[in-house]
PDB file of C-alpha atoms in Angstrom:
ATOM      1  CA  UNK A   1      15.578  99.441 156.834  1.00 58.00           C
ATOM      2  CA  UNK A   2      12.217 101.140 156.739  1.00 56.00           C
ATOM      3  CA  UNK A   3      12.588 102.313 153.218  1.00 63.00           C
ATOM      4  CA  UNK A   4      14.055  98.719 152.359  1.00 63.00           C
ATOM      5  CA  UNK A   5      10.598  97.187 153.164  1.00 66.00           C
ATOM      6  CA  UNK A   6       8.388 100.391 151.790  1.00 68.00           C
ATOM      7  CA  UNK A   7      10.401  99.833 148.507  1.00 60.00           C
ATOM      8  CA  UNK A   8       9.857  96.211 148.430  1.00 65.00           C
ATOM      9  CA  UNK A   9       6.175  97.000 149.283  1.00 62.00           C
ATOM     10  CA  UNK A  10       5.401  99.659 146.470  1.00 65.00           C
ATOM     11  CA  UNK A  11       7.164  97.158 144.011  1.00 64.00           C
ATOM     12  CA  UNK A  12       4.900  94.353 144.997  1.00 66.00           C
ATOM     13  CA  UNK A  13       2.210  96.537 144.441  1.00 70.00           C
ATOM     14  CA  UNK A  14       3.370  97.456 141.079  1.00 66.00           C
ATOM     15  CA  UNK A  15       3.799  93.887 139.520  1.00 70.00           C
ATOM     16  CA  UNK A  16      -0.035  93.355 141.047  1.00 66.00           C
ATOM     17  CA  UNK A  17      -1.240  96.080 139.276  1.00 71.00           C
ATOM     18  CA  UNK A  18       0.936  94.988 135.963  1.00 62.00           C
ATOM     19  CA  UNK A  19      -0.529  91.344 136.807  1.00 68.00           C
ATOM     20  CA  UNK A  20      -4.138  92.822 136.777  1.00 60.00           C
ATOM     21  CA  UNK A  21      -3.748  94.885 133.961  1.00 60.00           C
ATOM     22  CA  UNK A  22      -2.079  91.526 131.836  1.00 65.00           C
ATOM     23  CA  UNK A  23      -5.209  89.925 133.086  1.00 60.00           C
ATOM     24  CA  UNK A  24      -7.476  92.294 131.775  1.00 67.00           C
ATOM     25  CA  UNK A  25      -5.392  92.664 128.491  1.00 69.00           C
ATOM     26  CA  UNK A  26      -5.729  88.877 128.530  1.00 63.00           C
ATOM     27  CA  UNK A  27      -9.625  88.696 128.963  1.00 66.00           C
ATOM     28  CA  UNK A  28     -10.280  91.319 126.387  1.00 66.00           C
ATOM     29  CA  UNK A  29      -7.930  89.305 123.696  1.00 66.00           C
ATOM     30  CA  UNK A  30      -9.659  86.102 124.804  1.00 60.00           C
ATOM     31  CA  UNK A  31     -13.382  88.073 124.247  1.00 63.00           C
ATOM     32  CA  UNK A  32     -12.309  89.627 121.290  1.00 67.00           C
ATOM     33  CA  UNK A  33     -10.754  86.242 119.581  1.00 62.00           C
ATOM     34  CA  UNK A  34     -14.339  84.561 120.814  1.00 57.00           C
ATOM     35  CA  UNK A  35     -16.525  87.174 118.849  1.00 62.00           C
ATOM     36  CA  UNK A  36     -14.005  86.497 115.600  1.00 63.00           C
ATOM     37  CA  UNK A  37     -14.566  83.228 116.533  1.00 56.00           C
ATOM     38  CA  UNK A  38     -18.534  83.428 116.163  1.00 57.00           C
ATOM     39  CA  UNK A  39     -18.333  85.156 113.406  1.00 59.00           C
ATOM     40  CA  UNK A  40     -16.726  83.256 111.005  1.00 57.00           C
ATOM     41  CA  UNK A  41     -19.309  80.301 112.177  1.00 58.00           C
ATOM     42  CA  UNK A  42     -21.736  82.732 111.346  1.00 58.00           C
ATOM     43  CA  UNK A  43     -20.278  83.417 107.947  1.00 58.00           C
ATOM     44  CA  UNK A  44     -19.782  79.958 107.280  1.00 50.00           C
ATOM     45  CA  UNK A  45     -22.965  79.094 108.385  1.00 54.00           C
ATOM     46  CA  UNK A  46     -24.022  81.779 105.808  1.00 55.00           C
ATOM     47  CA  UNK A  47     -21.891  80.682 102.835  1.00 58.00           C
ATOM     48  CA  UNK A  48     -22.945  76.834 103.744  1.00 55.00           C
ATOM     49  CA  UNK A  49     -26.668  77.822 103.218  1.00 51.00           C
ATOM     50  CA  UNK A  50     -25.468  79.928 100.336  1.00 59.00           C
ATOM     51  CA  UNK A  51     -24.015  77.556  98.448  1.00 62.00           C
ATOM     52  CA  UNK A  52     -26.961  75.132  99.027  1.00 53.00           C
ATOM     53  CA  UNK A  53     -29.088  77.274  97.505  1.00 55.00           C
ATOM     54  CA  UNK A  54     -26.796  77.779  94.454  1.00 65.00           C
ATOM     55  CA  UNK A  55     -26.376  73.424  94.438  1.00 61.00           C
ATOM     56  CA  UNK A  56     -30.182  73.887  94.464  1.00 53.00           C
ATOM     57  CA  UNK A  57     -30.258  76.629  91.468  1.00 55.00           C
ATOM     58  CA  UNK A  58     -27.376  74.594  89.307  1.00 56.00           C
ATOM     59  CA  UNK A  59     -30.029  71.093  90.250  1.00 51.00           C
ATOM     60  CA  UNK A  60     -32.773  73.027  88.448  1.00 49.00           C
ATOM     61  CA  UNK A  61     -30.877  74.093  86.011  1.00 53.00           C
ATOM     62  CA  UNK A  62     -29.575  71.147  84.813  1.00 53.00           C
ATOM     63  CA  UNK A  63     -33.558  69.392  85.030  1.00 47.00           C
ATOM     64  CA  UNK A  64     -34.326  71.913  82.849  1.00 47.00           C
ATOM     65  CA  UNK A  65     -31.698  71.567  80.486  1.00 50.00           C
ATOM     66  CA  UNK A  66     -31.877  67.524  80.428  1.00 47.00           C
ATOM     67  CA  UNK A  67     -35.468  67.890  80.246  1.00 48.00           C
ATOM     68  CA  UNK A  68     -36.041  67.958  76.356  1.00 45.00           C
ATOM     69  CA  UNK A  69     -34.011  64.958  76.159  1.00 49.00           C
ATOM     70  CA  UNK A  70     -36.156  62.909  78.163  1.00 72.00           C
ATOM     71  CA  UNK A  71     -38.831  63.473  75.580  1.00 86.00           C
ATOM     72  CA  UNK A  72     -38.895  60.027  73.684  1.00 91.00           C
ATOM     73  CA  UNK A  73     -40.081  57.108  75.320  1.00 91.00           C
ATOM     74  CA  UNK A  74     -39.462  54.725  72.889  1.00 93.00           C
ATOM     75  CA  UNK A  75     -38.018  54.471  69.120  1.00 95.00           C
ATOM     76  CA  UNK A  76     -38.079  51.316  67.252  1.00 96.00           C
ATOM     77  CA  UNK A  77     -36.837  51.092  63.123  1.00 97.00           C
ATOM     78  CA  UNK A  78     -37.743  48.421  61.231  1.00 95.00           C
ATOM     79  CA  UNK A  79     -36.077  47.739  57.631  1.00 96.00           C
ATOM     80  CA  UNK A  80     -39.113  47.813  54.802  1.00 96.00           C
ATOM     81  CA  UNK A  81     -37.448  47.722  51.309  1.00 95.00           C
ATOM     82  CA  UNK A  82     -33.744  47.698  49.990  1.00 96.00           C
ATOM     83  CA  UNK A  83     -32.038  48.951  47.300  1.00 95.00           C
ATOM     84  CA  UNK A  84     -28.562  50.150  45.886  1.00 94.00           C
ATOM     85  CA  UNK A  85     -30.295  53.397  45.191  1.00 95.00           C
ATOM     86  CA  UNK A  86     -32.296  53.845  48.423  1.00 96.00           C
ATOM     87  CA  UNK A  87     -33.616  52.132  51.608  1.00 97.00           C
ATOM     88  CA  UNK A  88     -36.410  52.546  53.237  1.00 97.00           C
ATOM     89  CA  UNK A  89     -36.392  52.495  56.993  1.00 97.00           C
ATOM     90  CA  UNK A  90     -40.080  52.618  58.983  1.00 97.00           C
ATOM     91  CA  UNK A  91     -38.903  54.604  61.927  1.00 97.00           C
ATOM     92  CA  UNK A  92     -41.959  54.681  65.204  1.00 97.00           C
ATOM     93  CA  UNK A  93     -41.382  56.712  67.960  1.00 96.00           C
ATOM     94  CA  UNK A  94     -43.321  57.787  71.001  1.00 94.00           C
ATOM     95  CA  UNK A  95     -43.141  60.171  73.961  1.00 91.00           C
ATOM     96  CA  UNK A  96     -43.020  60.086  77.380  1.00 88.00           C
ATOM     97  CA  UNK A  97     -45.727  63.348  77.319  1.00 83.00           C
ATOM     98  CA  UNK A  98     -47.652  64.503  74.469  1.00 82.00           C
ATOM     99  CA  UNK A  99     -49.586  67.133  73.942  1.00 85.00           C
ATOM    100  CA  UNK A 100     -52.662  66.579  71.073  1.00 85.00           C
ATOM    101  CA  UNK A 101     -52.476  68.979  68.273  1.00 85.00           C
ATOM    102  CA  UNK A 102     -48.507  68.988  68.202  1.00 90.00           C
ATOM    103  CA  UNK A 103     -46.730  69.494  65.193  1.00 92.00           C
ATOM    104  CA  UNK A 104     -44.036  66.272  65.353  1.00 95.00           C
ATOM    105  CA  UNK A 105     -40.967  66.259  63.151  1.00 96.00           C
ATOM    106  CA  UNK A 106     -37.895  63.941  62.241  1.00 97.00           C
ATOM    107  CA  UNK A 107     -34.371  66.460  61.953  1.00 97.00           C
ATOM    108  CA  UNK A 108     -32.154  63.796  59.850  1.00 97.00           C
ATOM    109  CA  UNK A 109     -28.798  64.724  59.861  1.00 96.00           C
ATOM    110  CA  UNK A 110     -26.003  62.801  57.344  1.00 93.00           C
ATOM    111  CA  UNK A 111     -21.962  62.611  57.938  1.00 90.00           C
ATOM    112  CA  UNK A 112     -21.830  65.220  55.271  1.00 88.00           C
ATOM    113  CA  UNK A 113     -23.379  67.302  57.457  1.00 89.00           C
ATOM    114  CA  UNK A 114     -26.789  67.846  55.240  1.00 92.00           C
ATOM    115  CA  UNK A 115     -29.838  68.120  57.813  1.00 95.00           C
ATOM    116  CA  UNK A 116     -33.433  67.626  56.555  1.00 96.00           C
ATOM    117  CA  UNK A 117     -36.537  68.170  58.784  1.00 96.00           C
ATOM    118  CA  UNK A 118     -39.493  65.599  58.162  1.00 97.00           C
ATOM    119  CA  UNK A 119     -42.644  66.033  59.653  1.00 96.00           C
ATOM    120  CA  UNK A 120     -44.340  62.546  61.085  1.00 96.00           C
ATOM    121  CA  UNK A 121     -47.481  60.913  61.139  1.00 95.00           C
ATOM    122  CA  UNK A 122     -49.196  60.290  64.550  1.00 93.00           C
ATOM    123  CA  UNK A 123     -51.422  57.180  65.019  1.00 92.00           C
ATOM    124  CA  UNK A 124     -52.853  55.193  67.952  1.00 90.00           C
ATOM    125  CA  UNK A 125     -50.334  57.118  69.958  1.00 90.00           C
ATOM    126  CA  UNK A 126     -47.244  56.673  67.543  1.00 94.00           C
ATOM    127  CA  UNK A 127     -45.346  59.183  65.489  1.00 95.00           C
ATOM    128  CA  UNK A 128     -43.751  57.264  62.497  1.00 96.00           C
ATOM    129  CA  UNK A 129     -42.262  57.876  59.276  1.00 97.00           C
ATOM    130  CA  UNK A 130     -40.772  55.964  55.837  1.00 97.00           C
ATOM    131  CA  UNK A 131     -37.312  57.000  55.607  1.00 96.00           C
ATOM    132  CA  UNK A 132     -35.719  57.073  52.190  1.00 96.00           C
ATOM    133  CA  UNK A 133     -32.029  56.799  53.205  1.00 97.00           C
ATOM    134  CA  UNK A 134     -28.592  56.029  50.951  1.00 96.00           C
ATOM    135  CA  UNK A 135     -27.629  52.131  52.180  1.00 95.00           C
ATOM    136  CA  UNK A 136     -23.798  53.856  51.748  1.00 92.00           C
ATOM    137  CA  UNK A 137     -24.546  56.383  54.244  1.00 93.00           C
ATOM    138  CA  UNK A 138     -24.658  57.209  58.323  1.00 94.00           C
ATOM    139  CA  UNK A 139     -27.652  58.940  59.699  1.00 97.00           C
ATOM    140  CA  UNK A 140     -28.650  60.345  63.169  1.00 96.00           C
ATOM    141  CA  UNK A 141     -31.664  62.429  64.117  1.00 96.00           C
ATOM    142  CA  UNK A 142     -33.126  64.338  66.545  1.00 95.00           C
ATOM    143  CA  UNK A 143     -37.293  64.496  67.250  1.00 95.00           C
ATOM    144  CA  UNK A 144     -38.401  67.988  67.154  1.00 94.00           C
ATOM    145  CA  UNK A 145     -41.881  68.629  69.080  1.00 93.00           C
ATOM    146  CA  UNK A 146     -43.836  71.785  68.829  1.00 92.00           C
ATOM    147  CA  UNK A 147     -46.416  72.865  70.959  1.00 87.00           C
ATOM    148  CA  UNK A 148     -48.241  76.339  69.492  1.00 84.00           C
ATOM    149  CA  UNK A 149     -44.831  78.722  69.663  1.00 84.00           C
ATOM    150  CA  UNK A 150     -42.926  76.363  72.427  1.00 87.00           C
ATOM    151  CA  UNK A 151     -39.958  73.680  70.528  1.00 90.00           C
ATOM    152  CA  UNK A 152     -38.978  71.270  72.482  1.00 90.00           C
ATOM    153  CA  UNK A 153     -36.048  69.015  71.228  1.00 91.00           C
ATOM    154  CA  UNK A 154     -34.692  65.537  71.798  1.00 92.00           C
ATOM    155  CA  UNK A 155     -31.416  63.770  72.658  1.00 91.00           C
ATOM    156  CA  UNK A 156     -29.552  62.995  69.203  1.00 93.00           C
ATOM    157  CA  UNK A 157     -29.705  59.402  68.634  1.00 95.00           C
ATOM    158  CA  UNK A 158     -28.440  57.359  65.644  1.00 95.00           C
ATOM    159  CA  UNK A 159     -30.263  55.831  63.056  1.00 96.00           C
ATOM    160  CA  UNK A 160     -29.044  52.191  63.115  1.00 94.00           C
ATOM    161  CA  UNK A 161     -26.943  50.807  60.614  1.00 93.00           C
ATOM    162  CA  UNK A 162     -28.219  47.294  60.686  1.00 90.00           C
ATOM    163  CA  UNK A 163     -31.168  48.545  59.563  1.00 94.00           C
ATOM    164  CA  UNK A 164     -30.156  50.464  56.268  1.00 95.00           C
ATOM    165  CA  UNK A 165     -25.989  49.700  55.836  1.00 94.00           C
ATOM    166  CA  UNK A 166     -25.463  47.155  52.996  1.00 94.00           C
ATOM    167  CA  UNK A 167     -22.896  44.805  54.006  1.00 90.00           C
ATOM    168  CA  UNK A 168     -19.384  45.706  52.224  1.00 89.00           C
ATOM    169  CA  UNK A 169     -16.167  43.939  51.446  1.00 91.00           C
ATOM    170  CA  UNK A 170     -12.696  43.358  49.845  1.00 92.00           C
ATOM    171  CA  UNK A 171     -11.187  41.293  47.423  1.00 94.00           C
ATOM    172  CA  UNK A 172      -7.768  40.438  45.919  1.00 95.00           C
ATOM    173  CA  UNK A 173      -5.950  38.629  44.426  1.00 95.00           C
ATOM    174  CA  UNK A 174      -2.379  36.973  43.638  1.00 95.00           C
ATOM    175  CA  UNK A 175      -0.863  34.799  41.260  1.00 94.00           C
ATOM    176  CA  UNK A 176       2.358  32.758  42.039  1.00 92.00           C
ATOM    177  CA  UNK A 177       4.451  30.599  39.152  1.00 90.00           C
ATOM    178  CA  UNK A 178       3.177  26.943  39.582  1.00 86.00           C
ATOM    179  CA  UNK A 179       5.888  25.573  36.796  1.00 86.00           C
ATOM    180  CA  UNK A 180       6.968  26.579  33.242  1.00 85.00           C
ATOM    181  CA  UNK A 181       3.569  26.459  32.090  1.00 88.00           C
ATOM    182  CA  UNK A 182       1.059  27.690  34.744  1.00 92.00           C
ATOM    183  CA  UNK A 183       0.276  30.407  37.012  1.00 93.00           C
ATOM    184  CA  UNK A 184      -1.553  30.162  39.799  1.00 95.00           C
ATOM    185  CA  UNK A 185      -4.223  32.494  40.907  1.00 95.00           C
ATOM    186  CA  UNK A 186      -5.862  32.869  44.908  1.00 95.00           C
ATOM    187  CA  UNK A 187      -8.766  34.841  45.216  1.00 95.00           C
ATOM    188  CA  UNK A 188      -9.607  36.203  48.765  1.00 93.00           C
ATOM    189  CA  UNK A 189     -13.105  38.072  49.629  1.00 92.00           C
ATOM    190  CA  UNK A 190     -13.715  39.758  53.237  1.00 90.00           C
ATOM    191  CA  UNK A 191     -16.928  41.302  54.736  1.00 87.00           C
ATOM    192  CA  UNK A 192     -15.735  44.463  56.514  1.00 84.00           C
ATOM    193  CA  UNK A 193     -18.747  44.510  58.925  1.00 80.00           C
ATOM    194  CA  UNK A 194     -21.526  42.326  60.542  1.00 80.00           C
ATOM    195  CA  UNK A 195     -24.970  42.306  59.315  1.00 83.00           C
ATOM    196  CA  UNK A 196     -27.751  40.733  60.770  1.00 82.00           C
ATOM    197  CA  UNK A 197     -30.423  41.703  58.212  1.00 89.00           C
ATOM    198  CA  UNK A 198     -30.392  38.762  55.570  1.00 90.00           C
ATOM    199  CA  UNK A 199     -31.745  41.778  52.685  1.00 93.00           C
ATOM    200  CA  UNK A 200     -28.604  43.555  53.970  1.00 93.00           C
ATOM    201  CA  UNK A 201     -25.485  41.134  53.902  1.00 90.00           C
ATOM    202  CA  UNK A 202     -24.288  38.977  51.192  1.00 91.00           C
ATOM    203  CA  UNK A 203     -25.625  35.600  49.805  1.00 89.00           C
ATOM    204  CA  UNK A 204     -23.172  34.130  47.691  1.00 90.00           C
ATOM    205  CA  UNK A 205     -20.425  35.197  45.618  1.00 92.00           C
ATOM    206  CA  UNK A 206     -17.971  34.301  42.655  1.00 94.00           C
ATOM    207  CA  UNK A 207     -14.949  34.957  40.517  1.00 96.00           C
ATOM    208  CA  UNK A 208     -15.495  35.782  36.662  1.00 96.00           C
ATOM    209  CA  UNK A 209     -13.058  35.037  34.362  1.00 96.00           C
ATOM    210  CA  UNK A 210     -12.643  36.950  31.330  1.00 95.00           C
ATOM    211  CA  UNK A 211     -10.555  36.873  28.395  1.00 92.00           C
ATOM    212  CA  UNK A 212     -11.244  39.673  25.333  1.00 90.00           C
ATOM    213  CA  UNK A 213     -14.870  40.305  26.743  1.00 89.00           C
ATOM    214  CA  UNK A 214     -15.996  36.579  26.728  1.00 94.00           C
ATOM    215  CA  UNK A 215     -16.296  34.505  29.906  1.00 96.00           C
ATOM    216  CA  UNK A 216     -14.526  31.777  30.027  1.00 94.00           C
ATOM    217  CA  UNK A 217     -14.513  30.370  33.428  1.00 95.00           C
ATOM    218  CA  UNK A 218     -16.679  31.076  36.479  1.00 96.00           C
ATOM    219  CA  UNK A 219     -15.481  30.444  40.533  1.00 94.00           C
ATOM    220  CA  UNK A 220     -17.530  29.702  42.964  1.00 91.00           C
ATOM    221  CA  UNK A 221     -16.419  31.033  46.175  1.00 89.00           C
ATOM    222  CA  UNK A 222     -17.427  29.023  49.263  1.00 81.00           C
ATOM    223  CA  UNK A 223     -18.955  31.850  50.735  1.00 67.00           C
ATOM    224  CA  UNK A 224     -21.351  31.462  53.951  1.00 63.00           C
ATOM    225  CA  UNK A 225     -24.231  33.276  54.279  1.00 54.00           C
ATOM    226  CA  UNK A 226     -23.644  36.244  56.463  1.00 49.00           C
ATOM    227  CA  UNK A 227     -19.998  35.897  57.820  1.00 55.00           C
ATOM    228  CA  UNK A 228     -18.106  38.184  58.808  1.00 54.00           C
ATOM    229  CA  UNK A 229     -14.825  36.104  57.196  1.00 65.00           C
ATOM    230  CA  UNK A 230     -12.193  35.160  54.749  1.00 72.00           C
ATOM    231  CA  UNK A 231     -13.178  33.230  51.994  1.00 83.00           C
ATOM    232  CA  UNK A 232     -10.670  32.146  49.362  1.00 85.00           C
ATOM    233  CA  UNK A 233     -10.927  30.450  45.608  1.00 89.00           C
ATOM    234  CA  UNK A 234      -8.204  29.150  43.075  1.00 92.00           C
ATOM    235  CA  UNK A 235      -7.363  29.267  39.695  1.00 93.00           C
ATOM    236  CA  UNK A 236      -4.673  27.877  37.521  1.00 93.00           C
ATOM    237  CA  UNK A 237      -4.262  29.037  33.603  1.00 91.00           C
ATOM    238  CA  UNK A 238      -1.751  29.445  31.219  1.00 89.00           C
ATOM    239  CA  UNK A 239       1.488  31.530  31.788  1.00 86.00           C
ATOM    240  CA  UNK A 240       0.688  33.562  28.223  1.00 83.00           C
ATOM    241  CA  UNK A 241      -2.957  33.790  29.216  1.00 85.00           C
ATOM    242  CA  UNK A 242      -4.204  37.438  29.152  1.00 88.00           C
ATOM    243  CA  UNK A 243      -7.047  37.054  31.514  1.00 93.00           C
ATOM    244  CA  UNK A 244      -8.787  39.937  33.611  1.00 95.00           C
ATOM    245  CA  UNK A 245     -11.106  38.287  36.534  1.00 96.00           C
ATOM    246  CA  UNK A 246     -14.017  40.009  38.124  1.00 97.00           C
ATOM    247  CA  UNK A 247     -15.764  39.452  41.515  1.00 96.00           C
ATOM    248  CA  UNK A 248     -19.758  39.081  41.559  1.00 96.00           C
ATOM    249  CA  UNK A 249     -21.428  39.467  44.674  1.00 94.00           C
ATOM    250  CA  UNK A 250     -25.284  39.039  45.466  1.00 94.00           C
ATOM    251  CA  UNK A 251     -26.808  40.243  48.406  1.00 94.00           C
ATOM    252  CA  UNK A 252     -30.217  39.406  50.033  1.00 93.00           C
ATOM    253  CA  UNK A 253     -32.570  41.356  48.505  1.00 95.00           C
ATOM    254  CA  UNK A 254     -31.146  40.437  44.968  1.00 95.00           C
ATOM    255  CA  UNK A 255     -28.915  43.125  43.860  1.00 95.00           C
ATOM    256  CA  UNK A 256     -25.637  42.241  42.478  1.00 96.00           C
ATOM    257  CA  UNK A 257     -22.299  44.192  42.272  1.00 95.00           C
ATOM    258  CA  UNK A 258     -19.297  43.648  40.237  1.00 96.00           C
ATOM    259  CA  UNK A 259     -15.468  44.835  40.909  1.00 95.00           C
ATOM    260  CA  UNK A 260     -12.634  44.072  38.823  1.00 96.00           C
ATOM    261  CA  UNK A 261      -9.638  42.249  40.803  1.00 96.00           C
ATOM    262  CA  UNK A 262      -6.514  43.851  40.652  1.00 95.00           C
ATOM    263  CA  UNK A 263      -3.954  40.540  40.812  1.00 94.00           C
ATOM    264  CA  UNK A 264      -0.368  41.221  42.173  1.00 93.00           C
ATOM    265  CA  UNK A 265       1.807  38.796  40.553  1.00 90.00           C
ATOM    266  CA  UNK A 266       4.600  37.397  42.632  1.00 85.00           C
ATOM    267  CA  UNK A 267       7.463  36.224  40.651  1.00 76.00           C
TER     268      UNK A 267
END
């Protein structure tokens, strides 16, 4: 009986001792898991303020990048002449800082790709130049600045159409058997684009009607001044007629073009 209870005893004792030492095993997981614990806050407290100062570094980055293109303050173009040949295109531009003594230039770049560099006048605080630009053409440009060996260059921008584009169009024509005797011919004109600029868009316009080089017949078309429209004129002659018929357009600033009509005869 007395070794029962000593047995019992000394076992007691040896799950307290286990319990202790699971205790202790327990307290130096739990301290160990804490310091982890603080030092991944640590780290990401670290990578936190790391990455705000590479936010910072990419912020001053880009300001410095986006800086040239905050150069011009202002660019205004104003149409001056017009002509199949050439138009001329005032072009005034000014900056939101300028340093006197500058050199200023105009980089004009085409849709064939051709680039010319024009240097610019500077008065009362305005850079400006006289383009001499193709009215068939598209143009964009860029406003290089420099300051003793520094460049500084703008934003592209375009050079606008309205003020240079001469206003285009279509025409055709069909002819349809009216009886035994007669065709009859429709004429239809279109603008393909919208002009403001009265020098730049068409005024009036007209069939021709030839026969062997003489003219015998001439169609007004009822065209209004600056649409962006269909316009259509008609024509009856003779089924044995051999006539060729011409369109005749005038634009604003005088000029006149002529295309021959190609007629598509449906019968």
């Amino acid at each position: 009986m007395k070794s029962s209870i000593i047995f019992i005893f000394a076992l007691l004792i040896a799950i307290l001792i286990f319990s202790v030492f699971l205790f202790i095993q327990d307290r130096l997981a739990l301290k160990e898991l804490l310091l982890s614990a603080s030092k991944l806050e640590e780290s990401v407290s670290n990578l936190q303020t790391r990455m705000g100062s590479i936010q910072n570094a990419v912020d001053n980055l880009r300001n410095l990048v986006q800086e040239p293109y905050r150069l011009l303050k202002s660019k205004e173009f104003f149409t001056v002449s017009v002509g199949f040949d050439e138009v001329i295109v005032k072009s005034l531009f000014t900056f939101s800082e300028y340093k006197e003594g500058s050199d200023v230039f105009l980089v004009l770049n085409d849709e064939a790709g051709s680039t010319r560099t024009l240097e610019l006048d500077r008065e009362d605080g305005v850079s400006f130049i006289e383009l001499s630009i193709s009215p068939f053409g598209i143009y964009s440009g860029q406003i290089l600045v420099r300051e003793g060996s520094r460049e500084i260059m703008s934003d592209r921008f375009q050079i606008p159409p309205e003020n240079y584009r001469i206003q285009n169009f279509e025409i055709s024509g069909r002819a349809w058997q009216q009886d035994q005797n007669d065709l009859l011919y429709s004429f239809h004109l279109i603008t393909t684009s919208f002009i403001q600029n009265s020098q730049l868009k068409i005024a009036k316009a007209s069939v021709r009607v030839m026969n062997q080089g003489e003219v015998i017949d001439v169609l007004d078309m009822p065209f209004q001044d600056g649409q962006t429209a269909l316009t259509t004129t008609n024509y009856t002659a003779g089924r044995d007629s051999n006539y060729e018929f011409f369109a005749d357009v005038t634009y604003g600033f005088g000029g006149s073009v002529s295309r021959k009509i190609e007629v598509k005869y449906n019968f």
